[in-house]
Amino acid sequence: MVLSGALCFRMKDSALKVLYLHNNQLLAGGLHAGKVIKGEEISVVPNRWIDAKFSPVILGVQGGSQCLSCGTEKEPTLRLEPVNIMELYQGGKESKNFTFYRWDKGLTSSFESATNPGWFLCTAHEADQPVGLTRIPEDAGWDAPITDFYFQQCD
């Protein structure tokens, strides 16, 4: 199946903080200036150039005009890059730095960087902090970054 447009999802971390855009940065929180935040619509397409058994997805914001990238450095850093999600979907290359493996864990999913195995999308326990990347240590305690997300298709 070939998509004509990106699918729309909303994401919350397992502490129920929604992902939202503020000053061109992706944050996780719930209230902003005393108002409840609905959360950013996350544009999603599969990466057709990577084996589907890994559930590779490309994630975008602002209607897919910016995509989440782990960069190409040795130490990954999550950032938004001004690239159209449908161009990545239709392009003829892997675009691994824009790709995350979606691992389902019952009601939640985690998103592992395709270019940096072992690094996952994460949020801090505090509200209104940037979404980032983290390695999950084997003995992660209660204060470890949150890497589980509710991933629900838009209504």
PDB file of C-alpha atoms in Angstrom:
ATOM      1  CA  MET A   1       0.000   0.000   0.000  1.00  0.00           C
ATOM      2  CA  VAL A   2       1.313   3.448  -0.940  1.00  0.00           C
ATOM      3  CA  LEU A   3       0.170   6.421   1.145  1.00  0.00           C
ATOM      4  CA  SER A   4      -1.023   9.631  -0.471  1.00  0.00           C
ATOM      5  CA  GLY A   5      -0.472  11.533   2.782  1.00  0.00           C
ATOM      6  CA  ALA A   6       0.894  11.075   6.282  1.00  0.00           C
ATOM      7  CA  LEU A   7      -1.203   9.479   9.005  1.00  0.00           C
ATOM      8  CA  CYS A   8      -2.103  11.614  12.024  1.00  0.00           C
ATOM      9  CA  PHE A   9      -1.350  10.510  15.591  1.00  0.00           C
ATOM     10  CA  ARG A  10      -1.241  12.114  19.028  1.00  0.00           C
ATOM     11  CA  MET A  11       1.333  11.059  21.587  1.00  0.00           C
ATOM     12  CA  LYS A  12       1.352  11.143  25.385  1.00  0.00           C
ATOM     13  CA  ASP A  13       4.066   9.733  27.576  1.00  0.00           C
ATOM     14  CA  SER A  14       3.149   7.095  30.154  1.00  0.00           C
ATOM     15  CA  ALA A  15       2.795   9.904  32.743  1.00  0.00           C
ATOM     16  CA  LEU A  16       0.072  11.358  30.449  1.00  0.00           C
ATOM     17  CA  LYS A  17       2.031  14.451  29.394  1.00  0.00           C
ATOM     18  CA  VAL A  18       1.154  15.426  25.806  1.00  0.00           C
ATOM     19  CA  LEU A  19       3.741  16.372  23.204  1.00  0.00           C
ATOM     20  CA  TYR A  20       3.405  19.938  21.965  1.00  0.00           C
ATOM     21  CA  LEU A  21       5.379  22.496  20.014  1.00  0.00           C
ATOM     22  CA  HIS A  22       6.552  25.707  21.680  1.00  0.00           C
ATOM     23  CA  ASN A  23       9.076  28.098  20.113  1.00  0.00           C
ATOM     24  CA  ASN A  24       9.921  25.444  17.516  1.00  0.00           C
ATOM     25  CA  GLN A  25      10.815  22.903  20.219  1.00  0.00           C
ATOM     26  CA  LEU A  26       8.943  19.694  21.012  1.00  0.00           C
ATOM     27  CA  LEU A  27       8.012  19.598  24.710  1.00  0.00           C
ATOM     28  CA  ALA A  28       5.981  17.305  26.979  1.00  0.00           C
ATOM     29  CA  GLY A  29       3.477  18.803  29.417  1.00  0.00           C
ATOM     30  CA  GLY A  30      -0.160  19.291  30.225  1.00  0.00           C
ATOM     31  CA  LEU A  31      -0.872  22.912  31.103  1.00  0.00           C
ATOM     32  CA  HIS A  32       0.507  26.028  29.502  1.00  0.00           C
ATOM     33  CA  ALA A  33      -0.380  29.483  30.819  1.00  0.00           C
ATOM     34  CA  GLY A  34      -3.204  27.857  32.789  1.00  0.00           C
ATOM     35  CA  LYS A  35      -4.781  26.225  29.726  1.00  0.00           C
ATOM     36  CA  VAL A  36      -4.948  22.513  28.984  1.00  0.00           C
ATOM     37  CA  ILE A  37      -2.836  21.639  25.952  1.00  0.00           C
ATOM     38  CA  LYS A  38      -4.448  19.393  23.340  1.00  0.00           C
ATOM     39  CA  GLY A  39      -1.106  18.214  22.007  1.00  0.00           C
ATOM     40  CA  GLU A  40       0.612  18.338  18.668  1.00  0.00           C
ATOM     41  CA  GLU A  41      -0.644  16.297  15.738  1.00  0.00           C
ATOM     42  CA  ILE A  42       2.206  13.961  14.858  1.00  0.00           C
ATOM     43  CA  SER A  43       2.488  13.081  11.168  1.00  0.00           C
ATOM     44  CA  VAL A  44       3.587   9.477  10.649  1.00  0.00           C
ATOM     45  CA  VAL A  45       4.684   7.460   7.630  1.00  0.00           C
ATOM     46  CA  PRO A  46       6.466   4.117   7.452  1.00  0.00           C
ATOM     47  CA  ASN A  47      10.027   4.066   6.164  1.00  0.00           C
ATOM     48  CA  ARG A  48       9.614   1.837   3.109  1.00  0.00           C
ATOM     49  CA  TRP A  49      13.372   1.350   2.686  1.00  0.00           C
ATOM     50  CA  ILE A  50      13.947  -0.455   5.996  1.00  0.00           C
ATOM     51  CA  ASP A  51      12.719  -3.967   6.830  1.00  0.00           C
ATOM     52  CA  ALA A  52       9.071  -3.736   7.967  1.00  0.00           C
ATOM     53  CA  LYS A  53       9.639  -6.270  10.785  1.00  0.00           C
ATOM     54  CA  PHE A  54      11.247  -3.394  12.739  1.00  0.00           C
ATOM     55  CA  SER A  55       8.134  -1.171  12.300  1.00  0.00           C
ATOM     56  CA  PRO A  56      10.242   1.753  11.035  1.00  0.00           C
ATOM     57  CA  VAL A  57       8.405   5.089  11.171  1.00  0.00           C
ATOM     58  CA  ILE A  58       9.223   8.687  10.361  1.00  0.00           C
ATOM     59  CA  LEU A  59       7.655  11.254  12.715  1.00  0.00           C
ATOM     60  CA  GLY A  60       6.835  14.833  11.773  1.00  0.00           C
ATOM     61  CA  VAL A  61       5.154  17.924  13.185  1.00  0.00           C
ATOM     62  CA  GLN A  62       3.458  20.979  11.674  1.00  0.00           C
ATOM     63  CA  GLY A  63       1.668  18.940   9.055  1.00  0.00           C
ATOM     64  CA  GLY A  64       4.812  16.972   8.279  1.00  0.00           C
ATOM     65  CA  SER A  65       6.842  20.060   7.300  1.00  0.00           C
ATOM     66  CA  GLN A  66       9.404  19.287  10.027  1.00  0.00           C
ATOM     67  CA  CYS A  67      10.624  15.829  11.006  1.00  0.00           C
ATOM     68  CA  LEU A  68      12.263  14.445  14.123  1.00  0.00           C
ATOM     69  CA  SER A  69      15.891  13.575  13.500  1.00  0.00           C
ATOM     70  CA  CYS A  70      18.594  11.969  15.615  1.00  0.00           C
ATOM     71  CA  GLY A  71      21.308  13.633  13.539  1.00  0.00           C
ATOM     72  CA  THR A  72      24.399  11.847  12.349  1.00  0.00           C
ATOM     73  CA  GLU A  73      26.781  12.538  15.237  1.00  0.00           C
ATOM     74  CA  LYS A  74      28.161   9.789  17.475  1.00  0.00           C
ATOM     75  CA  GLU A  75      26.135  11.123  20.451  1.00  0.00           C
ATOM     76  CA  PRO A  76      22.554  11.464  19.149  1.00  0.00           C
ATOM     77  CA  THR A  77      20.599  14.654  19.725  1.00  0.00           C
ATOM     78  CA  LEU A  78      16.904  14.923  18.940  1.00  0.00           C
ATOM     79  CA  ARG A  79      16.018  17.888  16.782  1.00  0.00           C
ATOM     80  CA  LEU A  80      13.399  19.090  14.331  1.00  0.00           C
ATOM     81  CA  GLU A  81      14.626  19.446  10.765  1.00  0.00           C
ATOM     82  CA  PRO A  82      12.784  21.364   8.028  1.00  0.00           C
ATOM     83  CA  VAL A  83      12.161  18.468   5.656  1.00  0.00           C
ATOM     84  CA  ASN A  84       8.840  17.311   4.242  1.00  0.00           C
ATOM     85  CA  ILE A  85       7.747  13.937   5.591  1.00  0.00           C
ATOM     86  CA  MET A  86       6.242  12.866   2.243  1.00  0.00           C
ATOM     87  CA  GLU A  87       9.527  13.578   0.453  1.00  0.00           C
ATOM     88  CA  LEU A  88      11.264  11.220   2.897  1.00  0.00           C
ATOM     89  CA  TYR A  89       8.492   8.637   2.375  1.00  0.00           C
ATOM     90  CA  GLN A  90       8.657   8.814  -1.410  1.00  0.00           C
ATOM     91  CA  GLY A  91      12.429   9.299  -1.690  1.00  0.00           C
ATOM     92  CA  GLY A  92      14.715   6.494  -2.735  1.00  0.00           C
ATOM     93  CA  LYS A  93      16.989   6.366   0.304  1.00  0.00           C
ATOM     94  CA  GLU A  94      16.833   4.980   3.847  1.00  0.00           C
ATOM     95  CA  SER A  95      16.766   8.324   5.709  1.00  0.00           C
ATOM     96  CA  LYS A  96      17.800   6.435   8.857  1.00  0.00           C
ATOM     97  CA  ASN A  97      18.487   9.589  10.869  1.00  0.00           C
ATOM     98  CA  PHE A  98      14.735  10.393  10.572  1.00  0.00           C
ATOM     99  CA  THR A  99      13.621   6.843  11.378  1.00  0.00           C
ATOM    100  CA  PHE A 100      12.489   5.261  14.641  1.00  0.00           C
ATOM    101  CA  TYR A 101      11.688   1.620  15.264  1.00  0.00           C
ATOM    102  CA  ARG A 102       8.309   1.432  16.969  1.00  0.00           C
ATOM    103  CA  TRP A 103       8.233  -1.278  19.632  1.00  0.00           C
ATOM    104  CA  ASP A 104       4.738  -2.015  20.970  1.00  0.00           C
ATOM    105  CA  LYS A 105       4.434  -2.907  24.659  1.00  0.00           C
ATOM    106  CA  GLY A 106       0.736  -3.564  25.186  1.00  0.00           C
ATOM    107  CA  LEU A 107      -0.973  -0.164  25.402  1.00  0.00           C
ATOM    108  CA  THR A 108       2.227   1.834  24.939  1.00  0.00           C
ATOM    109  CA  SER A 109       5.034   1.997  22.401  1.00  0.00           C
ATOM    110  CA  SER A 110       8.674   3.009  22.563  1.00  0.00           C
ATOM    111  CA  PHE A 111      10.616   4.561  19.691  1.00  0.00           C
ATOM    112  CA  GLU A 112      14.219   3.519  19.124  1.00  0.00           C
ATOM    113  CA  SER A 113      16.562   5.508  16.898  1.00  0.00           C
ATOM    114  CA  ALA A 114      17.410   3.593  13.708  1.00  0.00           C
ATOM    115  CA  THR A 115      20.829   5.271  13.464  1.00  0.00           C
ATOM    116  CA  ASN A 116      21.645   4.856  17.151  1.00  0.00           C
ATOM    117  CA  PRO A 117      20.451   1.468  18.431  1.00  0.00           C
ATOM    118  CA  GLY A 118      19.706   1.522  22.146  1.00  0.00           C
ATOM    119  CA  TRP A 119      18.694   5.209  22.130  1.00  0.00           C
ATOM    120  CA  PHE A 120      14.975   5.943  22.630  1.00  0.00           C
ATOM    121  CA  LEU A 121      12.668   8.951  22.460  1.00  0.00           C
ATOM    122  CA  CYS A 122      12.099  10.144  26.017  1.00  0.00           C
ATOM    123  CA  THR A 123      10.528  12.753  28.244  1.00  0.00           C
ATOM    124  CA  ALA A 124      11.535  14.047  31.656  1.00  0.00           C
ATOM    125  CA  HIS A 125       9.352  13.531  34.714  1.00  0.00           C
ATOM    126  CA  GLU A 126       8.977  17.313  35.038  1.00  0.00           C
ATOM    127  CA  ALA A 127       6.412  19.020  32.801  1.00  0.00           C
ATOM    128  CA  ASP A 128       7.275  21.352  29.923  1.00  0.00           C
ATOM    129  CA  GLN A 129      10.718  19.885  29.295  1.00  0.00           C
ATOM    130  CA  PRO A 130      12.081  19.057  25.822  1.00  0.00           C
ATOM    131  CA  VAL A 131      11.522  15.632  24.310  1.00  0.00           C
ATOM    132  CA  GLY A 132      14.910  13.998  23.916  1.00  0.00           C
ATOM    133  CA  LEU A 133      16.815  10.759  23.502  1.00  0.00           C
ATOM    134  CA  THR A 134      18.187   8.459  26.183  1.00  0.00           C
ATOM    135  CA  ARG A 135      19.878   5.118  26.642  1.00  0.00           C
ATOM    136  CA  ILE A 136      17.958   2.834  28.965  1.00  0.00           C
ATOM    137  CA  PRO A 137      20.268   1.264  31.537  1.00  0.00           C
ATOM    138  CA  GLU A 138      19.507  -2.304  32.643  1.00  0.00           C
ATOM    139  CA  ASP A 139      18.998  -1.130  36.226  1.00  0.00           C
ATOM    140  CA  ALA A 140      16.868   1.935  35.392  1.00  0.00           C
ATOM    141  CA  GLY A 141      15.156   3.251  38.500  1.00  0.00           C
ATOM    142  CA  TRP A 142      11.933   5.169  39.012  1.00  0.00           C
ATOM    143  CA  ASP A 143      13.661   8.438  38.099  1.00  0.00           C
ATOM    144  CA  ALA A 144      14.837   7.239  34.673  1.00  0.00           C
ATOM    145  CA  PRO A 145      13.528   9.216  31.679  1.00  0.00           C
ATOM    146  CA  ILE A 146      10.116   8.101  30.395  1.00  0.00           C
ATOM    147  CA  THR A 147      10.356   6.084  27.159  1.00  0.00           C
ATOM    148  CA  ASP A 148       6.843   4.639  26.899  1.00  0.00           C
ATOM    149  CA  PHE A 149       4.236   6.537  24.893  1.00  0.00           C
ATOM    150  CA  TYR A 150       0.548   6.204  24.171  1.00  0.00           C
ATOM    151  CA  PHE A 151       0.355   6.472  20.393  1.00  0.00           C
ATOM    152  CA  GLN A 152      -3.220   7.029  19.185  1.00  0.00           C
ATOM    153  CA  GLN A 153      -4.543   7.878  15.755  1.00  0.00           C
ATOM    154  CA  CYS A 154      -6.273  11.284  15.501  1.00  0.00           C
ATOM    155  CA  ASP A 155     -10.083  11.360  15.447  1.00  0.00           C
TER     156      ASP A 155
END
